[in-house]
N, CA, C and O of each residue as an XYZ file, in Angstrom:
336
protein
N     -63.876    271.873     35.471
C     -63.870    273.153     36.494
C     -62.885    273.549     36.471
O     -61.905    272.997     35.972
N     -62.933    274.907     37.164
C     -61.731    275.859     36.813
C     -60.803    275.183     38.872
O     -61.194    274.912     40.007
N     -59.658    275.245     38.182
C     -58.889    275.071     39.798
C     -58.280    275.583     39.375
O     -57.826    275.485     38.236
N     -57.948    276.761     40.689
C     -57.246    277.432     40.889
C     -55.354    276.554     42.472
O     -55.084    275.425     42.882
N     -54.525    278.366     42.764
C     -53.787    278.130     43.964
C     -53.462    279.248     44.504
O     -53.631    280.262     43.827
N     -52.967    279.354     45.719
C     -53.501    279.898     46.816
C     -51.821    280.537     46.920
O     -50.863    279.838     47.250
N     -51.749    281.848     46.597
C     -50.244    282.637     46.754
C     -49.630    282.071     48.294
O     -48.543    281.494     48.323
N     -50.332    282.268     49.394
C     -50.094    281.983     50.756
C     -49.416    281.355     51.129
O     -48.495    281.522     51.928
N     -50.108    279.716     50.095
C     -49.518    277.883     51.082
C     -47.665    278.881     50.414
O     -47.309    279.697     49.563
N     -46.908    277.797     51.868
C     -46.515    277.580     51.414
C     -45.369    276.079     51.023
O     -44.969    275.386     51.959
N     -45.172    275.922     50.307
C     -44.447    274.891     49.622
C     -46.036    274.034     49.086
O     -46.975    274.252     48.322
N     -45.729    273.323     49.730
C     -46.983    271.797     49.183
C     -48.021    271.818     50.932
O     -48.926    271.020     51.179
N     -47.810    272.310     51.352
C     -48.832    272.942     52.587
C     -49.636    273.900     52.156
O     -49.570    274.757     51.275
N     -50.410    273.580     52.956
C     -52.194    274.473     52.492
C     -52.035    275.393     53.891
O     -51.340    275.126     54.871
N     -52.586    276.138     53.751
C     -52.666    277.079     54.879
C     -54.349    277.724     54.270
O     -54.756    278.863     54.042
N     -54.903    276.535     54.185
C     -56.944    276.860     53.615
C     -57.745    276.140     53.965
O     -58.180    275.206     53.291
N     -58.237    276.562     55.559
C     -58.795    275.990     56.060
C     -59.882    276.465     56.897
O     -59.584    277.623     57.187
N     -60.897    276.186     57.386
C     -62.111    276.623     57.735
C     -62.652    277.378     57.544
O     -63.534    276.691     57.029
N     -63.069    278.458     57.449
C     -63.917    279.935     56.656
C     -63.619    280.106     54.724
O     -64.284    280.253     53.699
N     -61.809    279.929     55.259
C     -61.344    280.193     53.550
C     -61.875    278.391     53.016
O     -62.543    278.367     51.982
N     -61.599    277.066     53.661
C     -62.065    275.817     53.256
C     -62.887    275.559     52.482
O     -62.934    274.539     51.793
N     -64.073    276.955     52.500
C     -65.854    276.928     52.619
C     -66.286    277.636     51.393
O     -67.288    277.566     50.681
N     -65.183    278.353     51.381
C     -64.854    279.144     49.548
C     -64.279    278.681     49.191
O     -64.684    278.201     48.132
N     -62.991    278.338     49.521
C     -62.126    277.257     48.468
C     -61.744    276.376     48.838
O     -60.771    276.359     49.592
N     -62.643    274.850     48.271
C     -62.925    273.369     48.599
C     -61.611    273.119     48.117
O     -61.324    273.361     46.944
N     -60.690    272.599     49.022
C     -59.906    271.804     48.543
C     -59.708    270.553     47.511
O     -59.676    269.484     48.120
N     -59.656    270.506     46.986
C     -58.937    268.992     45.569
C     -59.032    268.230     46.188
O     -58.522    268.552     47.261
N     -59.552    266.930     46.231
C     -59.383    265.916     46.401
C     -59.293    264.610     46.563
O     -60.383    264.095     46.816
N     -58.112    263.647     46.497
C     -58.007    262.439     46.382
C     -58.001    261.499     46.860
O     -57.998    261.219     48.059
N     -57.998    260.706     45.727
C     -58.367    258.962     47.304
C     -56.914    258.943     48.096
O     -55.999    259.611     47.615
N     -56.673    258.097     49.442
C     -55.674    257.331     49.798
C     -55.055    257.076     48.284
O     -55.636    256.900     47.213
N     -53.613    257.128     48.624
C     -52.878    256.000     47.464
C     -52.830    256.335     46.376
O     -51.986    255.760     45.689
N     -53.818    257.556     45.612
C     -53.650    257.321     43.984
C     -52.840    258.041     43.290
O     -52.423    259.196     43.380
N     -52.656    257.040     42.469
C     -51.524    257.155     41.126
C     -50.917    259.092     39.938
O     -51.079    259.629     38.842
N     -50.477    259.216     40.788
C     -50.476    260.319     39.839
C     -48.926    260.848     38.828
O     -47.825    260.313     38.698
N     -49.217    261.471     38.550
C     -48.055    261.345     37.079
C     -48.181    262.990     36.575
O     -49.132    263.767     36.487
N     -46.674    263.098     36.288
C     -46.377    264.622     35.489
C     -45.900    266.286     36.955
O     -44.798    266.481     37.466
N     -47.251    267.145     37.195
C     -46.433    267.463     37.612
C     -47.878    267.441     38.936
O     -47.830    268.493     39.574
N     -48.801    266.710     39.314
C     -49.826    266.032     39.802
C     -48.962    265.327     41.114
O     -48.030    264.542     40.942
N     -49.422    265.733     42.347
C     -48.847    265.698     42.983
C     -50.269    265.397     44.400
O     -51.484    265.490     44.223
N     -49.552    265.043     45.688
C     -50.714    265.419     46.789
C     -50.177    265.746     48.418
O     -49.190    265.240     48.952
N     -51.129    266.737     49.026
C     -50.318    267.285     50.046
C     -51.028    266.297     51.262
O     -51.701    265.504     50.604
N     -51.132    266.100     52.111
C     -51.467    265.592     53.661
C     -51.831    266.986     54.655
O     -50.996    267.544     55.367
N     -53.150    267.360     54.532
C     -54.036    267.931     55.240
C     -53.952    268.152     56.511
O     -53.584    267.225     57.232
N     -54.182    269.061     56.914
C     -54.600    268.754     58.604
C     -54.851    267.471     59.580
O     -54.209    266.803     60.390
N     -56.650    267.540     58.822
C     -57.622    266.496     59.041
C     -57.521    264.830     58.191
O     -58.460    264.035     58.142
N     -56.435    264.656     57.713
C     -55.239    263.639     57.348
C     -56.117    262.987     55.939
O     -56.238    261.796     55.652
N     -56.763    264.394     55.058
C     -56.672    264.400     53.756
C     -56.486    264.231     52.348
O     -56.748    265.289     51.774
N     -56.237    263.576     51.783
C     -54.829    263.836     50.630
C     -55.552    264.885     49.476
O     -56.480    264.516     48.756
N     -54.773    266.669     49.425
C     -55.088    267.003     48.425
C     -54.205    267.355     47.735
O     -53.102    267.786     48.071
N     -54.752    267.149     46.430
C     -54.064    267.357     45.177
C     -53.350    268.243     44.930
O     -53.587    269.310     45.497
N     -52.342    268.173     44.111
C     -51.093    269.516     43.895
C     -50.631    269.453     42.542
O     -50.392    268.382     41.983
N     -50.490    270.651     41.964
C     -50.161    271.087     41.035
C     -48.825    271.522     41.025
O     -48.660    272.635     41.523
N     -47.907    270.998     40.630
C     -46.188    271.494     40.556
C     -45.680    271.760     41.238
O     -44.720    272.526     41.157
N     -46.412    270.868     42.915
C     -45.742    271.442     44.023
C     -46.788    272.328     44.837
O     -46.539    272.635     46.003
N     -47.625    272.618     44.388
C     -48.747    273.931     44.873
C     -50.629    273.020     45.296
O     -51.536    272.448     44.691
N     -50.274    273.427     46.653
C     -51.890    272.182     47.035
C     -53.219    273.267     45.860
O     -52.751    274.317     45.420
N     -54.464    272.985     45.533
C     -55.249    273.611     44.424
C     -56.604    273.314     44.443
O     -57.054    272.186     44.647
N     -57.145    274.137     44.269
C     -58.322    274.872     44.930
C     -59.757    274.667     44.299
O     -59.459    274.985     43.148
N     -61.023    274.381     44.242
C     -61.753    275.109     43.415
C     -62.218    276.017     44.172
O     -61.961    276.006     45.376
N     -63.061    277.061     43.553
C     -64.091    278.348     43.808
C     -65.675    278.064     43.946
O     -66.408    277.892     42.972
N     -66.205    278.032     45.626
C     -67.280    278.331     45.405
C     -68.841    279.180     44.779
O     -70.055    278.987     44.717
N     -67.794    280.204     44.404
C     -68.055    281.381     43.887
C     -68.517    281.224     43.020
O     -69.529    281.853     42.712
N     -67.514    279.558     41.621
C     -67.830    279.431     39.913
C     -69.668    278.361     40.684
O     -69.969    277.792     41.733
N     -70.160    278.573     39.721
C     -71.370    278.704     39.555
C     -71.757    277.037     38.488
O     -72.397    275.991     38.593
N     -70.467    278.069     37.094
C     -71.062    276.252     36.521
C     -69.446    276.386     36.000
O     -68.520    277.073     36.430
N     -69.566    275.042     34.449
C     -68.549    275.133     34.296
C     -67.296    276.016     32.999
O     -67.209    276.072     31.773
N     -66.715    276.433     33.891
C     -65.614    277.084     32.526
C     -66.306    278.905     33.691
O     -66.234    279.843     32.896
N     -66.619    279.217     34.526
C     -66.168    280.016     35.276
C     -65.084    280.009     36.141
O     -64.945    279.280     37.123
N     -64.094    281.114     35.603
C     -63.501    281.469     36.416
C     -63.582    283.478     37.419
O     -63.030    284.553     37.185
N     -64.731    282.911     38.651
C     -64.978    283.454     39.165
C     -63.836    284.048     40.074
O     -63.975    285.228     40.398
N     -62.610    283.302     40.571
C     -62.114    283.697     41.584
C     -60.582    284.518     40.992
O     -59.861    285.383     41.490
N     -60.554    283.972     40.075
C     -59.295    284.398     39.251
C     -58.596    285.640     39.217
O     -58.421    286.313     38.201
N     -58.046    286.027     40.828
C     -57.456    287.051     41.198
C     -58.073    287.360     42.048
O     -57.133    287.861     42.666
N     -58.804    287.500     42.611
C     -59.562    287.464     43.411
C     -58.633    287.855     45.294
O     -57.891    286.984     45.750
N     -58.781    288.710     45.807
C     -57.269    289.023     46.762
C     -55.948    289.153     45.955
O     -54.764    289.454     46.107
N     -56.243    289.021     45.641
C     -54.309    289.342     44.586
C     -53.671    287.956     44.730
O     -52.791    287.586     43.952
N     -54.156    287.141     45.805
C     -53.985    285.857     45.969
C     -54.363    284.153     45.719
O     -54.028    283.029     46.094
N     -55.468    284.986     44.649
C     -55.954    283.243     43.834
C     -55.782    283.665     42.118
O     -55.980    284.776     41.626
N     -55.266    282.146     41.263
C     -55.010    282.497     40.653
C     -54.988    280.777     40.230
O     -54.608    279.745     40.783
N     -55.862    281.279     38.442
C     -56.346    280.364     37.822
C     -55.268    279.460     37.370
O     -54.362    280.060     36.791
N     -55.093    277.984     37.491
C     -54.384    277.427     36.808
C     -54.779    276.213     35.580
O     -54.071    275.523     34.847
N     -56.098    276.325     35.744
C     -56.939    274.697     34.893
C     -58.609    275.481     34.426
O     -59.527    275.933     35.111
N     -58.502    275.415     33.692
C     -60.571    275.793     33.497
C     -60.962    275.356     32.555
O     -62.153    275.475     32.267
């Protein structure tokens, strides 16, 4: 699956909620997940744990229907693919 970062996010804080999160679902991890390297977590408003890459929250894109799709890359000039 392709994952994305959102330029509007500030540090590890997600700014993508409600309609945004419906189109760009956050990549969630279980509480207490052990991560290494450039991967980490941030806590969302609802208490869920969102995966981060180099300190930036990461997301999926609802418009990606198949593995390898990168339909969200560059949307609005603020969404950028990090892994596909």
